[in-house]
C-alpha cells in the first residue's frame, strides 16, 4: 500500500498541494511497553516536483507528528500535470508517488 | 566466660527467631491472604466489576511473595481484598441506584 | 495491521524503489546528459543529504538559525501570520500554519522552544511557490512556537504561545 | 397497535424479570427524554452536529479538527479496510459476502438484534462472526485491522441516519435495558458511570479532555485518536472509558459492550454516521 497520499488542485494559476504520509515519526523520547526507548525513526526530507523542478522541500525532524501532513501552494501547475512526491527517512527507507494535478 | 558468651548468643538467636514468628508474615500467611483476596476478586468478576487497582495490588502481592517479602505481600493481598470487596459493594448498590441517574 | 507497510527497509517494494533511486541519482551525476536524453522531465528523489542534521540537534534559536541560514538574528515581523491553537487538543498533533506577505521568501522554519530539540521543521520555498505552509507538530509542553521566515536574505520571526495539556513528545 | 404490543411485551418482561420489575422497558419514551435533554441543554448545537463529539462543544477544538480533517489521519485505515474487504478468504469468499449490499452503506443498521442467537450483533462482532464462519481467524477487537474494516464500512455510510431497531422480542428489550443499565452504572474505583461524563458533563473538561455528549457518540466510531497515536474501535473506546475510571475493561465482544452500544446507537437514531472520526 502506498505510504503517500497527495491531493493537488489547481485554481487559476495556483496549485494547492496537500499531502499525508504514513510514517511512525518516532521521536526517540518515548518508551515502549518494556520500558525501552524507541529509537528515533522519522522522515528527513520530502520533495515535491513539477515539470522537472522542485517546487517544495520539507526538512523534518522527529517533532513532526505521526503520519505527517503538509500543505503548500505553487504557481504554474495545470490540470493533468504530474506532481511527484518522494521522501526519505533516517533509516534510508524511501517512497515516491506521482499524482495528477486536478 | 565462654559459657556466658554462648548463652548470650543463644538468647540473641531466640529473640530473632521469636521476632520471626511474632512479627513477620510467613509464606502460609500470604497464601491465606491471597486466597481471601482472590475469592473476593472472583466475586467482583462475577459482577463484571473488577477494579484495575485490585488487579494491580494482586500482581504486586504475588511479586512481593516471590521475592520473599511476605510482610509486604500480605499487606498488598489484604489491600486487594479490601478493594475487591469495595467493588462488590459498589456493584450491589448500583443494581438499584443506577436508575436514579437515568434521563427522564 | 502492519502499522507501517511501505517503508520497512529491505522489504521488496522498498528495495526496488531504492535501486531506482540510485539509478536516478547516478543519472543526475552526469547532469545535463541525463536531462537532455530524456523526453519526460527528470525527477530526482528526496535526498537525505539535504537534511541539516546539526540544526535539528540544537537547543537554542540562535544556533538553529545559524546552522540553517548562516545568521542568528531574526526580527519580529507583523507580515508573518502564525496560526497555532491557543490550547492544543493534544500535544501529539498540533496544527500550525504559517503565511507571510514578505517579499522574496526562500525559507520557512518552525521552532518549538520547549521541545528537547527546538527545530521542528524547515521548508525551502523556491521561486514561484507561495510563502505559506501548514503542518502538524508535536509539542512536549506549553510554550512558544516561533515561525522564522527567510526573506531577501534576512530573517523575520513571529511568536505564539500554545498551551499543551497532554504532551505529545511521543506521538 | 405496535406500541401496544411493545408495552404488553414490556409488562411481561417486567414481571418475569426482577431486574426490570420497577422499570418497564420503553425505548421510545427513553429516546424522547434523551433527545430532549441534550437539545435543551445545548440549544445552539445543531442536532446533526452532536455526532462530532467534543467539536460540537468547543470552538477552539473545532478549528483544529477542521484543520486536521482537511486530510485526516484515518485515510490510511479506510484504504486498508477497503482492501481487506475485497481480499478473498481461503474459501474464495470475501468479507463483503457476509453483509447486505456487500457491506457498503450499511453501518447505520448496526448494532442489530439477532433473533437466532438472541444477542445483539455489533458491526465488530459481525465482522468477526463472518471471519470465523469462513474459517478465518477473528480480528483483535481493539484496533488495527478491525478498525480498518469498520472505518471503511463507516466511510461508505457517512451521512446515513442511524436506524437501530429494537424488535418485539423480550430478549431484544432485555439487551436494550441491560445496555441502559451498563451506561448509567457507576463502576471503577473512581465511581464514575458512562453517564457521569457523557450525560452530566459534556462540554466540560475532565483533566485534559473536553467530554463528548452521549447523544450520537457511537456515530463517529471508529476513531483516530491523537492520544492513541492511531485508530481505535468502539470496543477500544469502551475499554478506555473503563480503565480511565479504574475499572477493569471487559473483553471485546462481551455481551455488556454489545448491549451498551445497542442502547447508545438507538438513542442516536436519525443522526448521521460521521465515522471514521478524528479525536484528540
XYZ file of C-alpha atoms in Angstrom:
657
model
C 0.000 0.000 0.000
C 1.437 3.401 -0.851
C 2.599 5.485 2.083
C 1.915 8.756 0.302
C -1.416 10.421 -0.157
C -1.485 13.612 -2.193
C -4.180 15.976 -3.367
C -3.177 18.707 -5.798
C -5.879 21.025 -7.057
C -5.354 23.901 -9.464
C -7.367 27.066 -9.161
C -6.472 29.892 -11.516
C -2.701 29.950 -11.677
C -2.158 28.397 -8.260
C -1.935 24.724 -7.410
C -2.712 23.845 -3.810
C -0.990 20.682 -2.659
C -1.902 18.673 0.417
C -0.078 15.533 1.328
C -0.273 12.947 4.068
C 2.426 10.341 4.534
C 2.110 7.204 6.597
C 5.089 7.097 8.907
C 5.520 6.476 12.663
C 7.722 9.584 13.164
C 9.129 8.119 16.376
C 10.693 10.926 18.331
C 13.267 8.896 20.215
C 11.871 10.122 23.550
C 9.160 7.538 24.016
C 9.470 4.192 25.739
C 7.827 1.007 24.562
C 5.792 -1.311 26.804
C 9.012 -2.875 28.123
C 10.436 0.473 29.156
C 12.950 0.593 26.321
C 13.374 3.839 24.423
C 12.040 3.550 20.893
C 14.856 4.904 18.710
C 14.122 7.919 16.551
C 12.570 6.973 13.228
C 11.409 9.883 11.181
C 11.226 11.279 7.686
C 14.051 13.695 6.984
C 13.298 15.091 3.561
C 10.163 15.318 1.424
C 10.435 16.686 -2.070
C 7.677 17.845 -4.391
C 8.469 18.197 -8.082
C 6.564 19.591 -11.016
C 7.804 19.888 -14.574
C 11.286 18.747 -13.630
C 11.578 21.461 -10.999
C 11.480 21.145 -7.250
C 8.551 23.231 -6.067
C 8.804 22.489 -2.355
C 11.164 20.760 0.047
C 10.277 19.807 3.603
C 13.049 19.101 6.096
C 11.558 17.316 9.051
C 12.760 16.421 12.499
C 11.184 13.984 14.933
C 8.844 16.699 16.270
C 6.648 16.414 13.192
C 3.502 14.434 14.060
C 2.961 10.813 13.234
C 1.510 10.296 9.743
C 2.731 13.775 8.801
C 0.756 16.294 6.821
C 1.861 19.282 4.821
C 0.095 21.879 2.691
C 1.600 24.456 0.319
C 0.800 26.171 -2.993
C 2.803 26.882 -6.105
C 2.261 28.733 -9.371
C 2.303 27.269 -12.849
C 0.654 23.870 -12.464
C -2.018 22.790 -14.928
C -4.762 20.240 -14.690
C -3.414 16.809 -15.658
C 0.233 17.693 -14.940
C 2.359 15.260 -12.978
C 3.351 16.106 -9.442
C 5.929 13.826 -7.912
C 6.317 13.380 -4.176
C 9.206 11.481 -2.634
C 10.523 11.046 0.877
C 13.495 9.539 2.636
C 13.772 8.763 6.341
C 16.645 8.476 8.795
C 16.900 4.733 8.208
C 17.271 5.194 4.461
C 13.781 3.970 3.585
C 12.096 5.871 0.793
C 8.885 6.024 -1.124
C 7.641 8.062 -4.019
C 4.418 8.704 -5.859
C 3.414 10.634 -8.938
C -0.022 12.184 -8.850
C -2.002 14.163 -11.402
C -2.959 17.721 -10.659
C -6.733 18.026 -10.600
C 33.277 -16.625 80.357
C 32.963 -18.826 77.381
C 29.620 -20.151 78.609
C 28.230 -16.749 79.150
C 29.126 -15.903 75.602
C 27.301 -18.926 74.336
C 24.272 -18.101 76.401
C 24.186 -14.560 75.075
C 24.355 -15.826 71.544
C 21.596 -18.313 72.256
C 19.402 -15.572 73.734
C 20.076 -13.333 70.784
C 19.177 -16.100 68.368
C 15.983 -16.922 70.191
C 14.936 -13.273 70.118
C 15.430 -13.186 66.387
C 13.522 -16.453 65.971
C 10.728 -15.165 68.209
C 10.519 -11.958 66.297
C 10.200 -14.027 63.168
C 7.166 -15.815 64.474
C 5.505 -12.867 66.109
C 6.033 -10.002 63.681
C 6.906 -11.341 60.263
C 4.406 -12.915 57.914
C 5.166 -16.321 56.505
C 4.532 -17.888 53.143
C 1.497 -19.567 54.680
C 0.126 -16.263 55.942
C 0.440 -14.956 52.420
C -1.342 -17.982 50.993
C -4.288 -17.345 53.273
C -4.404 -13.635 52.490
C -4.100 -14.296 48.776
C -6.847 -16.907 48.815
C -9.181 -14.416 50.505
C -8.290 -11.666 48.072
C -8.728 -13.924 45.084
C -12.083 -15.169 46.321
C -13.305 -11.595 46.647
C -11.889 -10.733 43.242
C -13.676 -13.705 41.725
C -16.922 -12.411 43.114
C -16.186 -8.969 41.648
C -15.564 -10.708 38.351
C -18.973 -12.332 38.556
C -20.410 -8.807 38.841
C -18.211 -7.746 35.888
C -16.991 -5.011 38.134
C -13.347 -5.608 38.889
C -11.171 -2.607 39.586
C -7.804 -2.146 37.964
C -6.365 -1.234 41.356
C -7.381 -4.631 42.765
C -5.610 -6.361 39.920
C -2.525 -4.178 40.383
C -2.286 -4.992 44.082
C -2.743 -8.707 43.442
C 0.095 -8.628 40.949
C 2.296 -6.668 43.321
C 1.435 -9.024 46.196
C 2.482 -12.049 44.175
C 5.677 -10.344 43.121
C 6.498 -9.455 46.731
C 5.851 -13.040 47.817
C 8.055 -14.347 45.042
C 10.797 -12.067 46.348
C 10.311 -13.476 49.866
C 8.875 -10.203 51.219
C 5.899 -11.762 52.932
C 5.091 -8.751 55.131
C 4.579 -6.623 52.036
C 2.882 -9.469 50.200
C 0.295 -9.973 52.939
C -0.368 -6.246 53.200
C -0.884 -5.954 49.455
C -3.125 -9.018 49.350
C -5.243 -7.571 52.166
C -5.445 -4.282 50.332
C -6.524 -6.112 47.174
C -9.184 -7.928 49.160
C -10.474 -4.652 50.571
C -10.627 -3.120 47.101
C -12.375 -6.185 45.676
C -14.914 -6.042 48.491
C -15.492 -2.357 47.849
C -16.118 -3.086 44.177
C -18.652 -5.745 45.136
C -20.442 -3.295 47.426
C -20.434 -0.777 44.587
C -21.868 -3.311 42.144
C -24.626 -4.346 44.547
C -25.559 -0.758 45.368
C -25.616 0.195 41.723
C -28.044 -2.582 40.860
C -30.730 -0.275 42.185
C -29.082 3.143 42.247
C -28.332 3.360 38.524
C -31.950 4.054 37.711
C -31.775 7.336 39.619
C -29.340 8.744 37.081
C -31.437 7.935 34.030
C -32.655 10.870 31.964
C -36.419 11.025 32.233
C -2.289 -4.216 10.874
C 1.215 -3.680 9.853
C 1.460 -0.177 11.099
C 3.881 0.966 8.512
C 3.707 -1.224 5.457
C 5.521 0.779 2.844
C 8.710 1.768 4.493
C 10.244 -1.302 6.026
C 13.848 -1.154 4.963
C 14.625 -4.154 2.845
C 11.028 -5.005 2.012
C 10.902 -5.987 -1.651
C 8.957 -2.965 -2.795
C 11.220 -0.558 -0.990
C 14.304 -2.335 -2.192
C 13.096 -1.820 -5.729
C 12.495 1.833 -5.124
C 15.864 2.268 -3.524
C 17.541 0.726 -6.557
C 15.585 3.056 -8.798
C 16.621 5.940 -6.647
C 20.281 5.050 -7.024
C 19.846 4.805 -10.762
C 18.282 8.235 -10.975
C 20.912 9.736 -8.731
C 23.587 8.192 -10.956
C 21.956 9.758 -13.970
C 21.960 13.125 -12.320
C 25.659 12.862 -11.619
C 26.078 13.138 -15.356
C 23.661 16.031 -15.105
C 22.971 17.700 -18.451
C 23.345 14.461 -20.340
C 20.739 12.634 -18.392
C 18.337 15.518 -18.539
C 18.583 16.141 -22.240
C 18.438 12.447 -23.085
C 15.004 12.100 -21.561
C 11.825 13.368 -23.074
C 9.792 13.497 -19.860
C 11.050 15.724 -17.061
C 13.740 14.233 -14.863
C 12.558 13.611 -11.370
C 15.010 13.256 -8.557
C 14.010 11.693 -5.282
C 14.192 13.263 -1.874
C 17.828 13.269 -0.866
C 18.801 12.613 2.735
C 21.938 14.703 2.202
C 19.781 17.795 2.204
C 18.798 17.197 5.822
C 20.505 19.733 8.093
C 21.454 17.356 10.866
C 23.172 19.865 13.128
C 20.240 22.317 13.057
C 17.888 19.583 14.247
C 20.110 18.926 17.274
C 20.333 22.498 18.529
C 18.788 23.666 21.799
C 18.545 27.412 21.150
C 17.126 29.607 18.445
C 20.317 31.463 17.512
C 22.186 28.221 16.920
C 19.378 26.775 14.792
C 19.216 29.890 12.645
C 22.996 29.986 12.266
C 23.004 26.360 11.090
C 20.089 26.829 8.717
C 20.616 30.304 7.337
C 24.119 31.358 8.346
C 22.870 34.147 10.621
C 21.432 34.073 14.082
C 19.318 37.260 14.294
C 15.636 37.322 13.357
C 13.494 40.477 13.502
C 9.903 40.261 14.688
C 7.553 40.997 11.813
C 3.827 41.576 11.563
C 3.997 40.389 7.967
C 4.083 36.832 9.233
C 0.824 35.178 10.145
C 1.408 32.337 12.561
C -1.784 30.381 13.098
C -1.494 27.991 16.011
C -4.163 26.949 18.532
C -4.241 28.707 21.896
C -4.858 25.363 23.549
C -3.703 22.280 21.692
C -6.265 19.487 21.658
C -3.360 17.085 22.004
C 0.351 17.825 22.017
C 0.906 14.941 19.621
C -0.912 16.702 16.800
C -0.815 20.492 16.826
C -1.839 22.037 13.503
C 0.318 25.058 12.712
C 0.036 27.261 9.640
C 2.459 29.985 8.628
C 1.934 32.528 5.877
C 3.872 35.649 5.036
C 3.443 38.688 2.823
C 7.158 39.461 2.940
C 8.831 39.654 -0.484
C 11.173 37.016 -1.934
C 10.623 34.379 0.695
C 13.048 31.481 0.323
C 12.582 29.582 3.552
C 10.206 28.993 6.459
C 11.154 27.254 9.691
C 9.136 26.321 12.772
C 10.693 26.210 16.203
C 9.036 24.743 19.284
C 11.005 26.252 22.135
C 10.055 23.765 24.859
C 10.850 20.658 22.821
C 14.096 18.782 23.551
C 15.413 19.798 20.124
C 13.744 23.035 19.173
C 13.720 22.892 15.368
C 10.587 21.046 14.278
C 10.571 21.619 10.529
C 12.211 23.745 7.862
C 10.787 24.352 4.402
C 12.541 25.510 1.266
C 10.428 27.864 -0.802
C 11.634 28.135 -4.392
C 10.649 30.979 -6.712
C 7.005 30.526 -7.719
C 5.963 28.791 -4.522
C 3.858 30.742 -2.065
C 5.187 31.730 1.334
C 2.615 29.641 3.153
C 2.797 26.221 4.716
C 0.645 24.153 7.052
C 1.854 21.182 9.013
C 1.187 19.256 12.239
C 3.724 19.172 15.021
C 4.361 17.555 18.376
C 4.727 19.733 21.441
C 6.125 18.343 24.660
C 4.545 21.029 26.836
C 3.139 24.538 26.961
C 5.446 27.045 25.347
C 6.258 29.313 22.464
C 6.131 28.399 18.821
C 8.324 30.590 16.636
C 7.899 30.972 12.896
C 11.011 32.055 11.037
C 10.758 33.445 7.530
C 13.784 33.999 5.305
C 13.042 36.926 3.013
C 15.533 38.675 0.734
C 18.403 37.129 2.679
C 17.114 38.402 6.029
C 15.334 36.591 8.833
C 11.991 37.563 10.355
C 10.002 35.950 13.118
C 6.579 35.648 14.694
C 5.834 34.014 18.019
C 2.780 32.489 19.641
C 2.241 30.690 22.899
C 0.440 27.341 22.721
C -0.969 25.697 25.831
C -0.451 21.969 25.893
C -2.300 19.914 28.454
C -1.407 16.491 27.062
C 2.213 16.390 25.978
C 2.991 14.985 22.587
C 6.658 14.363 22.971
C 5.995 10.853 21.903
C 3.404 10.822 19.223
C -51.139 -1.302 17.653
C -47.391 -1.838 17.534
C -46.904 0.360 20.535
C -49.497 -1.614 22.412
C -47.624 -4.837 21.674
C -44.355 -3.364 22.817
C -45.950 -2.156 26.004
C -47.514 -5.547 26.529
C -44.194 -7.267 25.987
C -42.544 -4.804 28.287
C -45.019 -5.588 31.004
C -44.497 -9.317 30.550
C -40.735 -8.874 30.644
C -41.090 -6.553 33.573
C -42.934 -9.081 35.626
C -40.844 -12.030 34.503
C -37.506 -10.485 35.430
C -36.895 -8.930 38.816
C -34.203 -6.714 37.274
C -36.865 -4.970 35.280
C -39.618 -5.056 37.831
C -39.881 -1.335 38.543
C -38.640 -0.252 35.138
C -40.911 -1.125 32.286
C -38.914 -1.137 29.071
C -39.980 1.709 26.865
C -37.257 2.577 24.377
C -39.398 5.164 22.615
C -40.037 7.117 25.779
C -36.350 6.864 26.717
C -35.433 8.101 23.279
C -37.660 11.161 23.583
C -36.364 12.076 27.021
C -32.744 11.569 25.977
C -33.092 13.737 22.887
C -34.936 16.421 24.824
C -32.244 16.537 27.496
C -29.417 17.172 25.040
C -31.214 19.545 22.714
C -32.439 21.632 25.653
C -29.082 21.652 27.337
C -27.269 22.620 24.124
C -29.803 24.674 22.194
C -27.139 26.172 19.929
C -25.750 22.850 18.755
C -27.497 21.707 15.572
C -28.906 18.222 16.088
C -26.719 16.616 13.439
C -23.611 18.182 14.951
C -23.785 16.129 18.149
C -22.113 13.276 16.269
C -18.964 15.384 16.143
C -18.480 14.876 19.851
C -16.220 17.383 21.611
C -16.038 19.521 18.462
C -19.715 20.328 18.822
C -18.951 21.728 22.276
C -15.726 23.732 21.881
C -14.855 26.270 19.165
C -11.093 26.071 19.691
C -11.086 22.310 19.307
C -13.357 22.563 16.322
C -10.926 24.781 14.456
C -8.093 22.295 14.992
C -10.332 19.461 13.927
C -11.245 21.231 10.681
C -7.537 21.775 10.009
C -6.813 18.115 10.671
C -9.860 16.832 8.818
C -8.668 18.533 5.623
C -6.525 15.452 5.225
C -7.463 13.195 8.063
C -5.110 10.614 9.537
C -7.708 7.841 9.283
C -7.487 7.788 5.492
C -4.899 5.050 5.592
C -7.220 2.900 7.687
C -10.106 3.456 5.258
C -7.930 2.331 2.354
C -6.672 -0.675 4.237
C -10.232 -1.612 5.131
C -11.274 -1.336 1.510
C -8.513 -3.719 0.510
C -9.364 -6.145 3.290
C -12.965 -6.061 2.212
C -12.162 -7.164 -1.309
C -9.488 -9.707 -0.430
C -10.751 -13.282 -0.826
C -10.656 -15.707 2.100
C -9.085 -19.136 1.669
C -12.509 -20.383 0.571
C -12.789 -17.705 -2.096
C -15.474 -15.654 -0.357
C -14.920 -12.138 0.987
C -15.990 -10.011 3.924
C -18.366 -8.262 1.545
C -20.266 -11.526 1.022
C -21.324 -11.604 4.671
C -23.186 -8.307 4.561
C -26.240 -6.802 2.962
C -25.393 -4.657 -0.069
C -21.847 -6.142 0.071
C -21.251 -4.157 3.238
C -21.472 -0.756 1.546
C -23.532 1.934 3.241
C -24.931 -0.283 5.985
C -23.074 0.815 9.097
C -26.109 2.765 10.319
C -28.019 -0.516 10.757
C -25.637 -1.760 13.471
C -25.880 -2.969 16.182
C -28.657 -5.344 15.209
C -30.640 -7.736 17.312
C -30.209 -11.266 16.021
C -33.312 -13.354 16.636
C -31.450 -16.617 16.063
C -28.849 -16.173 18.769
C -30.966 -13.827 20.859
C -27.987 -11.487 21.047
C -27.027 -8.056 19.881
C -24.636 -8.106 16.928
C -22.423 -5.055 16.685
C -20.586 -4.289 13.477
C -17.369 -5.524 15.066
C -18.990 -8.759 16.211
C -20.483 -9.211 12.734
C -17.046 -8.858 11.149
C -15.552 -11.479 13.431
C -18.512 -13.829 13.022
C -18.075 -13.536 9.267
C -14.403 -14.380 9.504
C -14.986 -17.348 11.780
C -17.851 -18.688 9.676
C -15.443 -18.732 6.764
C -12.641 -20.480 8.600
C -10.605 -17.298 9.092
C -9.097 -16.011 12.310
C -11.137 -13.350 14.098
C -9.585 -9.895 14.434
C -8.426 -8.200 17.604
C -11.398 -6.121 18.733
C -9.335 -3.092 19.692
C -7.596 -1.584 16.705
C -5.591 -2.249 13.563
C -7.449 -4.498 11.112
C -10.785 -4.294 12.951
C -10.517 -0.503 12.986
C -9.629 -0.514 9.286
C -12.567 -2.701 8.234
C -15.080 -0.759 10.294
C -13.549 2.571 9.211
C -14.164 1.612 5.606
C -17.710 0.475 6.350
C -18.429 3.701 8.243
C -16.875 5.788 5.494
C -19.207 4.266 2.902
C -22.145 5.036 5.203
C -21.377 8.660 6.030
C -24.388 10.838 6.361
C -26.805 7.925 6.598
C -29.015 8.221 9.662
C -28.732 5.634 12.408
C -31.541 3.139 12.006
C -31.386 0.853 15.019
C -34.333 -1.451 15.512
C -35.486 -2.972 18.751
C -37.787 -5.745 17.652
C -40.730 -7.079 19.546
C -38.736 -9.697 21.330
C -38.284 -9.817 25.087
C -34.629 -10.743 24.563
C -34.070 -7.602 22.486
C -35.770 -5.455 25.100
C -33.715 -7.069 27.819
C -30.499 -6.408 25.878
C -31.555 -2.793 25.418
C -32.327 -2.450 29.119
C -29.041 -4.044 30.106
C -27.259 -1.620 27.821
C -29.021 1.268 29.510
C -28.116 -0.132 32.913
C -24.484 -0.510 31.905
C -24.441 3.085 30.704
C -25.769 4.507 33.968
C -23.987 2.158 36.383
C -21.118 3.643 38.336
C -18.022 1.499 38.263
C -14.309 1.508 38.835
C -12.519 2.845 41.868
C -13.344 6.393 40.783
C -17.038 5.514 40.931
C -17.994 7.025 37.575
C -20.596 5.832 35.134
C -20.500 6.491 31.393
C -23.293 8.967 32.111
C -21.258 10.835 34.754
C -19.089 12.155 31.940
C -21.217 11.996 28.818
C -24.634 12.990 30.207
C -23.840 15.139 33.214
C -20.687 16.834 31.907
C -20.463 17.029 28.139
C -18.531 20.102 27.042
C -16.747 20.277 30.387
C -13.134 19.370 30.902
C -12.182 16.327 32.874
C -8.466 16.510 33.343
C -7.425 17.486 29.840
C -10.331 16.304 27.777
C -13.431 18.042 26.538
C -16.132 15.487 27.164
C -18.302 14.401 24.277
C -22.094 14.302 24.593
C -23.591 10.811 24.782
C -26.052 11.738 22.073
C -24.584 10.387 18.834
C -21.374 9.254 20.464
C -21.250 5.970 18.516
C -21.718 7.700 15.144
C -18.067 8.704 14.741
C -16.557 5.332 15.561
C -14.039 4.004 14.817
C -11.796 6.977 15.534
C -8.248 8.079 15.061
C -7.229 9.411 18.456
C -4.198 11.581 18.756
C -3.832 10.325 22.319
C -3.599 6.787 20.973
C -1.453 7.769 18.029
C -3.711 5.614 15.923
C -7.078 4.079 15.245
C -9.391 2.537 17.795
C -12.681 0.687 17.561
C -15.881 1.051 19.557
C -14.517 -1.692 21.794
C -11.343 0.269 22.388
C -13.342 3.384 23.207
C -15.407 1.499 25.796
C -12.370 -0.229 27.230
C -10.524 3.066 27.630
C -13.570 4.580 29.385
C -13.477 1.661 31.818
C -9.803 1.930 32.592
C -9.949 5.716 32.947
C -12.241 5.251 35.933
C -10.043 2.396 37.161
C -12.436 -0.311 36.154
C -11.093 -3.447 34.546
C -12.173 -3.413 30.879
C -14.255 -6.272 29.507
C -13.215 -8.467 26.625
C -14.084 -7.394 23.087
C -17.457 -8.803 22.083
C -18.656 -9.009 25.705
C -22.417 -9.032 25.969
C -22.445 -5.826 28.013
C -20.393 -3.955 25.437
C -22.796 -5.140 22.753
C -25.769 -4.033 24.817
C -24.455 -0.594 25.701
C -23.618 0.093 22.055
C -27.146 -1.045 21.179
C -28.628 1.350 23.710
C -26.484 4.325 22.693
C -26.968 3.767 18.990
C -30.730 3.526 19.442
C -30.579 6.864 21.262
C -28.757 8.222 18.187
C -31.426 7.078 15.739
C -31.807 9.607 12.949
C -28.377 11.155 13.496
C -25.893 10.738 10.657
C -22.945 8.365 10.625
C -19.813 10.532 10.775
C -17.177 7.862 11.186
C -14.395 7.293 10.937
C -13.702 10.240 13.199
C -10.636 12.087 14.421
C -10.430 12.906 18.115
C -7.852 14.491 20.457
